[in-house]
mmCIF file of C-alpha atoms in Angstrom:
data_model
loop_
_atom_site.group_PDB
_atom_site.id
_atom_site.type_symbol
_atom_site.label_atom_id
_atom_site.label_comp_id
_atom_site.label_asym_id
_atom_site.label_seq_id
_atom_site.Cartn_x
_atom_site.Cartn_y
_atom_site.Cartn_z
ATOM 1 C CA MET A 23 79.706 42.322 42.562
ATOM 2 C CA ASN A 24 80.106 38.949 40.905
ATOM 3 C CA PRO A 25 78.760 38.732 37.295
ATOM 4 C CA GLN A 26 75.968 36.254 36.684
ATOM 5 C CA THR A 27 76.925 32.987 35.104
ATOM 6 C CA ILE A 28 74.365 31.668 32.608
ATOM 7 C CA LEU A 29 74.420 27.914 32.222
ATOM 8 C CA ILE A 30 73.060 26.776 28.839
ATOM 9 C CA TYR A 31 71.763 23.178 28.659
ATOM 10 C CA ASP A 32 69.897 20.958 26.209
ATOM 11 C CA GLY A 33 66.526 21.000 27.947
ATOM 12 C CA SER A 34 66.707 17.423 29.256
ATOM 13 C CA PHE A 35 66.329 16.469 32.943
ATOM 14 C CA ASP A 36 69.827 15.019 32.901
ATOM 15 C CA GLY A 37 71.071 18.219 31.334
ATOM 16 C CA PHE A 38 69.533 20.258 34.144
ATOM 17 C CA LEU A 39 71.079 18.028 36.790
ATOM 18 C CA SER A 40 74.419 18.323 35.009
ATOM 19 C CA CYS A 41 74.047 22.118 35.416
ATOM 20 C CA VAL A 42 73.461 21.699 39.175
ATOM 21 C CA PHE A 43 76.596 19.562 39.387
ATOM 22 C CA PHE A 44 78.530 22.265 37.556
ATOM 23 C CA VAL A 45 77.296 24.898 40.031
ATOM 24 C CA TYR A 46 78.575 22.893 42.992
ATOM 25 C CA HIS A 47 81.759 21.573 41.377
ATOM 26 C CA HIS A 48 82.896 25.081 40.240
ATOM 27 C CA LYS A 49 81.323 26.938 43.225
ATOM 28 C CA ILE A 50 79.289 29.230 41.011
ATOM 29 C CA THR A 51 77.829 31.954 43.248
ATOM 30 C CA ASN A 52 75.368 33.656 40.947
ATOM 31 C CA PRO A 53 74.061 31.096 38.415
ATOM 32 C CA ILE A 54 71.134 31.185 36.007
ATOM 33 C CA ILE A 55 70.152 27.991 34.280
ATOM 34 C CA ARG A 56 68.610 28.402 30.838
ATOM 35 C CA LYS A 57 67.615 26.122 27.928
ATOM 36 C CA GLU A 58 69.605 26.518 24.729
ATOM 37 C CA SER A 59 66.323 27.283 22.933
ATOM 38 C CA GLU A 60 65.909 30.459 25.014
ATOM 39 C CA THR A 61 67.488 33.728 23.895
ATOM 40 C CA ASN A 62 69.868 35.621 26.154
ATOM 41 C CA ASN A 63 69.593 39.407 26.096
ATOM 42 C CA GLN A 64 71.461 40.051 29.294
ATOM 43 C CA LEU A 65 74.741 42.065 29.268
ATOM 44 C CA PHE A 66 77.805 41.580 31.451
ATOM 45 C CA THR A 67 77.246 37.866 32.002
ATOM 46 C CA ILE A 68 79.416 34.814 31.725
ATOM 47 C CA THR A 69 78.026 32.045 29.549
ATOM 48 C CA GLU A 70 78.832 28.350 29.955
ATOM 49 C CA ASP A 71 77.590 25.604 27.658
ATOM 50 C CA ILE A 72 76.950 22.564 29.837
ATOM 51 C CA ILE A 73 77.371 19.124 28.222
ATOM 52 C CA THR A 74 74.890 16.587 29.590
ATOM 53 C CA ASP A 75 76.739 14.021 31.681
ATOM 54 C CA LYS A 76 74.613 11.191 32.983
ATOM 55 C CA ASN A 77 77.130 10.273 35.686
ATOM 56 C CA ASN A 78 77.169 13.779 37.066
ATOM 57 C CA ALA A 79 73.377 13.979 36.842
ATOM 58 C CA LEU A 80 73.057 10.708 38.708
ATOM 59 C CA ARG A 81 75.330 11.973 41.512
ATOM 60 C CA VAL A 82 73.095 15.012 42.003
ATOM 61 C CA TRP A 83 69.910 12.904 41.893
ATOM 62 C CA LYS A 84 71.269 10.367 44.413
ATOM 63 C CA GLY A 85 72.065 13.251 46.757
ATOM 64 C CA LEU A 86 68.526 14.513 46.404
ATOM 65 C CA LEU A 87 67.139 11.068 47.044
ATOM 66 C CA LEU A 88 68.897 10.995 50.389
ATOM 67 C CA LYS A 89 67.395 14.323 51.440
ATOM 68 C CA THR A 90 63.781 14.071 50.220
ATOM 69 C CA SER A 91 60.733 11.820 50.302
ATOM 70 C CA ARG A 92 59.320 10.035 47.252
ATOM 71 C CA HIS A 93 56.499 12.585 47.104
ATOM 72 C CA GLN A 94 58.949 15.450 47.071
ATOM 73 C CA GLN A 95 60.938 13.751 44.295
ATOM 74 C CA GLN A 96 57.850 13.301 42.185
ATOM 75 C CA ASP A 97 56.889 16.960 42.713
ATOM 76 C CA PHE A 98 60.403 18.009 41.755
ATOM 77 C CA PHE A 99 60.258 16.095 38.467
ATOM 78 C CA LYS A 100 56.719 17.265 37.659
ATOM 79 C CA ALA A 101 57.797 20.907 38.239
ATOM 80 C CA PHE A 102 60.713 20.408 35.786
ATOM 81 C CA LEU A 103 58.296 18.977 33.184
ATOM 82 C CA SER A 104 56.098 22.061 33.440
ATOM 83 C CA GLU A 105 58.610 23.888 31.215
ATOM 84 C CA ILE A 106 57.560 27.145 32.883
ATOM 85 C CA LYS A 107 60.220 29.747 32.127
ATOM 86 C CA GLY A 108 62.727 29.992 34.933
ATOM 87 C CA VAL A 109 61.565 26.883 36.731
ATOM 88 C CA GLU A 110 65.144 25.525 36.611
ATOM 89 C CA ASN A 111 66.283 28.301 38.851
ATOM 90 C CA THR A 112 63.481 27.638 41.368
ATOM 91 C CA LEU A 113 64.515 24.006 41.412
ATOM 92 C CA LEU A 114 68.130 24.929 41.878
ATOM 93 C CA SER A 115 67.240 27.177 44.799
ATOM 94 C CA TYR A 116 65.193 24.326 46.264
ATOM 95 C CA ILE A 117 68.166 21.937 45.951
ATOM 96 C CA GLN A 118 70.515 24.443 47.557
ATOM 97 C CA ASN A 119 68.085 24.814 50.456
ATOM 98 C CA ILE A 120 67.736 21.021 50.873
ATOM 99 C CA PHE A 121 71.455 20.368 50.725
ATOM 100 C CA THR A 122 72.301 22.963 53.369
ATOM 101 C CA LYS A 123 70.089 21.118 55.899
ATOM 102 C CA GLU A 124 71.756 18.270 57.810
ATOM 103 C CA THR A 125 68.439 16.445 58.229
ATOM 104 C CA SER A 126 65.104 16.549 56.491
ATOM 105 C CA THR A 127 62.408 18.199 58.611
ATOM 106 C CA GLY A 128 59.494 17.567 56.285
ATOM 107 C CA ILE A 129 57.922 19.862 53.727
ATOM 108 C CA ASP A 130 58.239 23.565 54.681
ATOM 109 C CA PHE A 131 55.539 25.375 52.716
ATOM 110 C CA SER A 132 56.666 28.704 54.179
ATOM 111 C CA ASN A 133 59.609 28.416 51.828
ATOM 112 C CA LYS A 134 58.607 30.213 48.588
ATOM 113 C CA ASP A 135 60.454 27.727 46.328
ATOM 114 C CA ILE A 136 58.916 24.692 47.978
ATOM 115 C CA LEU A 137 55.447 26.260 47.746
ATOM 116 C CA LYS A 138 55.901 27.174 44.056
ATOM 117 C CA ILE A 139 57.149 23.677 43.179
ATOM 118 C CA SER A 140 54.189 22.089 45.038
ATOM 119 C CA GLN A 141 51.703 24.367 43.190
ATOM 120 C CA VAL A 142 53.260 23.762 39.769
ATOM 121 C CA ALA A 143 53.409 19.972 40.410
ATOM 122 C CA LYS A 144 49.636 19.990 41.064
ATOM 123 C CA MET A 145 49.023 21.708 37.748
ATOM 124 C CA VAL A 146 51.179 19.166 35.922
ATOM 125 C CA GLY A 147 49.488 16.316 37.790
ATOM 126 C CA ARG A 148 46.056 17.519 36.627
ATOM 127 C CA GLU A 149 47.282 17.624 33.028
ATOM 128 C CA LYS A 150 48.683 14.093 33.413
ATOM 129 C CA HIS A 151 45.270 12.764 34.504
ATOM 130 C CA ARG A 152 43.555 14.591 31.670
ATOM 131 C CA MET A 153 45.878 13.011 29.144
ATOM 132 C CA GLU A 154 45.223 9.559 30.535
ATOM 133 C CA ALA A 155 41.480 10.207 30.199
ATOM 134 C CA PHE A 156 41.432 12.008 26.839
ATOM 135 C CA VAL A 157 43.856 10.104 24.641
ATOM 136 C CA ARG A 158 42.034 8.527 21.708
ATOM 137 C CA PHE A 159 43.893 5.830 19.816
ATOM 138 C CA GLN A 160 43.336 5.116 16.119
ATOM 139 C CA LEU A 161 44.419 1.822 14.560
ATOM 140 C CA THR A 162 46.662 2.287 11.547
ATOM 141 C CA LYS A 163 47.309 -0.159 8.678
ATOM 142 C CA ASP A 164 50.624 -1.235 10.263
ATOM 143 C CA ALA A 165 48.674 -2.414 13.337
ATOM 144 C CA ILE A 166 49.850 0.348 15.697
ATOM 145 C CA TYR A 167 47.354 2.224 17.834
ATOM 146 C CA THR A 168 48.335 5.895 17.400
ATOM 147 C CA ALA A 169 47.137 9.018 19.195
ATOM 148 C CA THR A 170 48.146 12.675 18.917
ATOM 149 C CA VAL A 171 48.046 15.087 21.872
ATOM 150 C CA GLU A 172 49.024 18.666 22.667
ATOM 151 C CA PRO A 173 49.296 19.005 26.454
ATOM 152 C CA ASP A 174 50.118 22.281 28.196
ATOM 153 C CA PHE A 175 53.014 20.568 29.985
ATOM 154 C CA ASN A 176 55.453 17.833 28.965
ATOM 155 C CA VAL A 177 53.539 14.964 30.589
ATOM 156 C CA LEU A 178 54.434 12.103 28.199
ATOM 157 C CA PRO A 179 57.069 10.750 30.617
ATOM 158 C CA LEU A 180 54.444 10.678 33.375
ATOM 159 C CA ILE A 181 51.712 8.800 31.479
ATOM 160 C CA ILE A 182 53.975 5.905 30.344
ATOM 161 C CA PRO A 183 53.190 3.590 33.310
ATOM 162 C CA HIS A 184 49.381 4.044 32.841
ATOM 163 C CA PHE A 185 49.342 3.129 29.151
ATOM 164 C CA LYS A 186 52.025 0.457 29.426
ATOM 165 C CA ASP A 187 49.972 -1.379 32.028
ATOM 166 C CA ARG A 188 46.627 -0.806 30.309
ATOM 167 C CA TYR A 189 47.676 -1.700 26.766
ATOM 168 C CA ALA A 190 50.488 -4.181 27.422
ATOM 169 C CA ASP A 191 49.443 -6.457 24.560
ATOM 170 C CA GLN A 192 49.253 -3.781 21.861
ATOM 171 C CA LYS A 193 51.728 -1.629 19.980
ATOM 172 C CA TRP A 194 50.965 2.034 20.483
ATOM 173 C CA ILE A 195 52.286 5.564 19.883
ATOM 174 C CA ILE A 196 51.330 8.703 21.722
ATOM 175 C CA TYR A 197 52.700 11.734 19.901
ATOM 176 C CA ASP A 198 53.093 15.219 21.373
ATOM 177 C CA ILE A 199 52.440 17.613 18.553
ATOM 178 C CA LYS A 200 53.521 20.662 20.532
ATOM 179 C CA ARG A 201 56.966 19.248 21.408
ATOM 180 C CA ASN A 202 57.432 17.183 18.239
ATOM 181 C CA TYR A 203 58.227 13.856 19.869
ATOM 182 C CA GLY A 204 56.351 10.761 20.867
ATOM 183 C CA ILE A 205 56.572 7.547 22.927
ATOM 184 C CA TYR A 206 56.315 4.211 21.159
ATOM 185 C CA TYR A 207 55.580 0.889 22.907
ATOM 186 C CA ASN A 208 56.727 -2.080 20.934
ATOM 187 C CA LEU A 209 55.299 -4.763 23.252
ATOM 188 C CA LYS A 210 58.588 -4.838 25.230
ATOM 189 C CA THR A 211 60.061 -1.412 25.738
ATOM 190 C CA ILE A 212 59.279 2.295 25.392
ATOM 191 C CA GLU A 213 61.152 4.293 22.763
ATOM 192 C CA THR A 214 61.236 8.008 22.131
ATOM 193 C CA ILE A 215 60.546 8.791 18.485
ATOM 194 C CA ALA A 216 60.047 11.709 16.095
ATOM 195 C CA ILE A 217 57.659 11.587 13.102
ATOM 196 C CA ASP A 218 58.191 14.066 10.325
ATOM 197 C CA SER A 219 54.616 13.910 9.029
ATOM 198 C CA PHE A 220 53.226 15.431 12.213
ATOM 199 C CA SER A 221 53.260 19.185 12.922
ATOM 200 C CA LYS A 222 51.142 21.798 14.675
ATOM 201 C CA THR A 223 49.138 22.263 11.460
ATOM 202 C CA LYS A 224 49.128 18.545 10.538
ATOM 203 C CA PHE A 225 48.090 16.986 13.819
ATOM 204 C CA LYS A 226 45.580 14.506 12.552
ATOM 205 C CA ILE A 227 46.371 10.983 11.394
ATOM 206 C CA SER A 228 45.600 10.752 7.661
ATOM 207 C CA SER A 229 42.508 8.633 6.929
ATOM 208 C CA ASP A 230 44.571 6.863 4.231
ATOM 209 C CA LEU A 231 46.738 5.362 6.990
ATOM 210 C CA LEU A 232 43.776 3.955 8.975
ATOM 211 C CA LEU A 233 42.314 0.494 8.718
ATOM 212 C CA PRO A 234 38.805 0.381 7.195
ATOM 213 C CA GLU A 235 37.548 -1.245 10.428
ATOM 214 C CA GLU A 236 38.907 1.741 12.370
ATOM 215 C CA LYS A 237 36.927 4.182 10.219
ATOM 216 C CA ASP A 238 33.768 2.121 10.791
ATOM 217 C CA PHE A 239 34.466 2.069 14.532
ATOM 218 C CA GLN A 240 34.845 5.831 14.638
ATOM 219 C CA LYS A 241 31.506 6.347 12.972
ATOM 220 C CA LEU A 242 29.901 3.889 15.402
ATOM 221 C CA TRP A 243 31.476 5.567 18.377
ATOM 222 C CA SER A 244 30.336 8.990 17.229
ATOM 223 C CA THR A 245 26.791 7.700 16.701
ATOM 224 C CA TYR A 246 26.776 6.138 20.153
ATOM 225 C CA PHE A 247 28.122 9.314 21.773
ATOM 226 C CA ASN A 248 25.379 11.434 20.157
ATOM 227 C CA SER A 249 22.633 8.962 20.999
ATOM 228 C CA VAL A 250 23.411 8.872 24.712
ATOM 229 C CA THR A 251 23.538 12.673 24.971
ATOM 230 C CA ILE A 252 20.296 14.008 26.516
ATOM 231 C CA LYS A 253 20.043 17.413 24.911
ATOM 232 C CA SER A 254 17.485 18.747 27.424
ATOM 233 C CA ARG A 255 20.003 18.154 30.245
ATOM 234 C CA LYS A 256 23.010 19.406 28.423
ATOM 235 C CA ASN A 257 25.113 21.873 30.441
ATOM 236 C CA ASN A 258 27.699 23.357 28.157
ATOM 237 C CA LYS A 259 29.454 25.333 30.916
ATOM 238 C CA LEU A 260 29.876 22.272 33.126
ATOM 239 C CA HIS A 261 30.825 20.148 30.142
ATOM 240 C CA LYS A 262 33.698 22.487 29.208
ATOM 241 C CA GLN A 263 34.881 22.502 32.806
ATOM 242 C CA HIS A 264 35.292 18.709 32.771
ATOM 243 C CA LEU A 265 36.392 18.572 29.134
ATOM 244 C CA PRO A 266 38.175 21.816 28.139
ATOM 245 C CA LYS A 267 37.640 22.847 24.569
ATOM 246 C CA ARG A 268 41.362 22.814 23.732
ATOM 247 C CA TYR A 269 41.223 18.960 23.827
ATOM 248 C CA TRP A 270 38.243 18.650 21.495
ATOM 249 C CA LYS A 271 40.184 18.542 18.206
ATOM 250 C CA TYR A 272 41.838 15.279 19.305
ATOM 251 C CA LEU A 273 38.645 13.536 20.404
ATOM 252 C CA ILE A 274 36.939 11.300 17.869
ATOM 253 C CA GLU A 275 33.486 11.993 19.318
ATOM 254 C CA LYS A 276 33.996 15.741 18.826
ATOM 255 C CA THR A 277 35.440 15.674 15.321
ATOM 256 C CA GLN A 278 33.192 13.208 13.527
#
């Protein structure tokens, strides 16, 4: 029996694809792909630290592009962004299944890996749409619209096109408190940033950093929100279905 080979990578998409390249290049028969942040308690295994190589990652991705449709590629990336434990191995199994076929015969939902990827991608897609709807920007003194979020899945890469198109004439930051990184639009390009002042316990933007006009706007928005609410028709159960309570602490109208 061949021992399992655990491939440790940095958690990035290119890092994962580099692991896939390593599996094929070295003909690994029993691989397990795992983030470096995850602990390994398994005995009798071989461990390999995989260095992210963008050229190797690109070779794998180009091979996948030839075998799959755009919809399948999007689902594949969304599933990776779910960060569900072990999803890398489901994606590897999917790639191995795709690469063994000479031609693409469409989506085979009888395949357990394809079905799981499709289901997870839908969950990530729902979270993406919620982030696009629930992000609330606040204007800081340095003229940057800033918002903090804490999505279940790592959807920041997916929401870039929406906000870049919608707020093309403004500088903005959307910061993921849970994963401690953000995306910053500087009117030309998108940059990935880290801000030390944010943490899971300090997720709000300090009022000292906001413009006075922003504070006035928030009060006005909160007053408007309360005035248009018809209390006699309020359905809390339905409201929470459309606007889950875990998002409330980031919504101006809920915190004022």
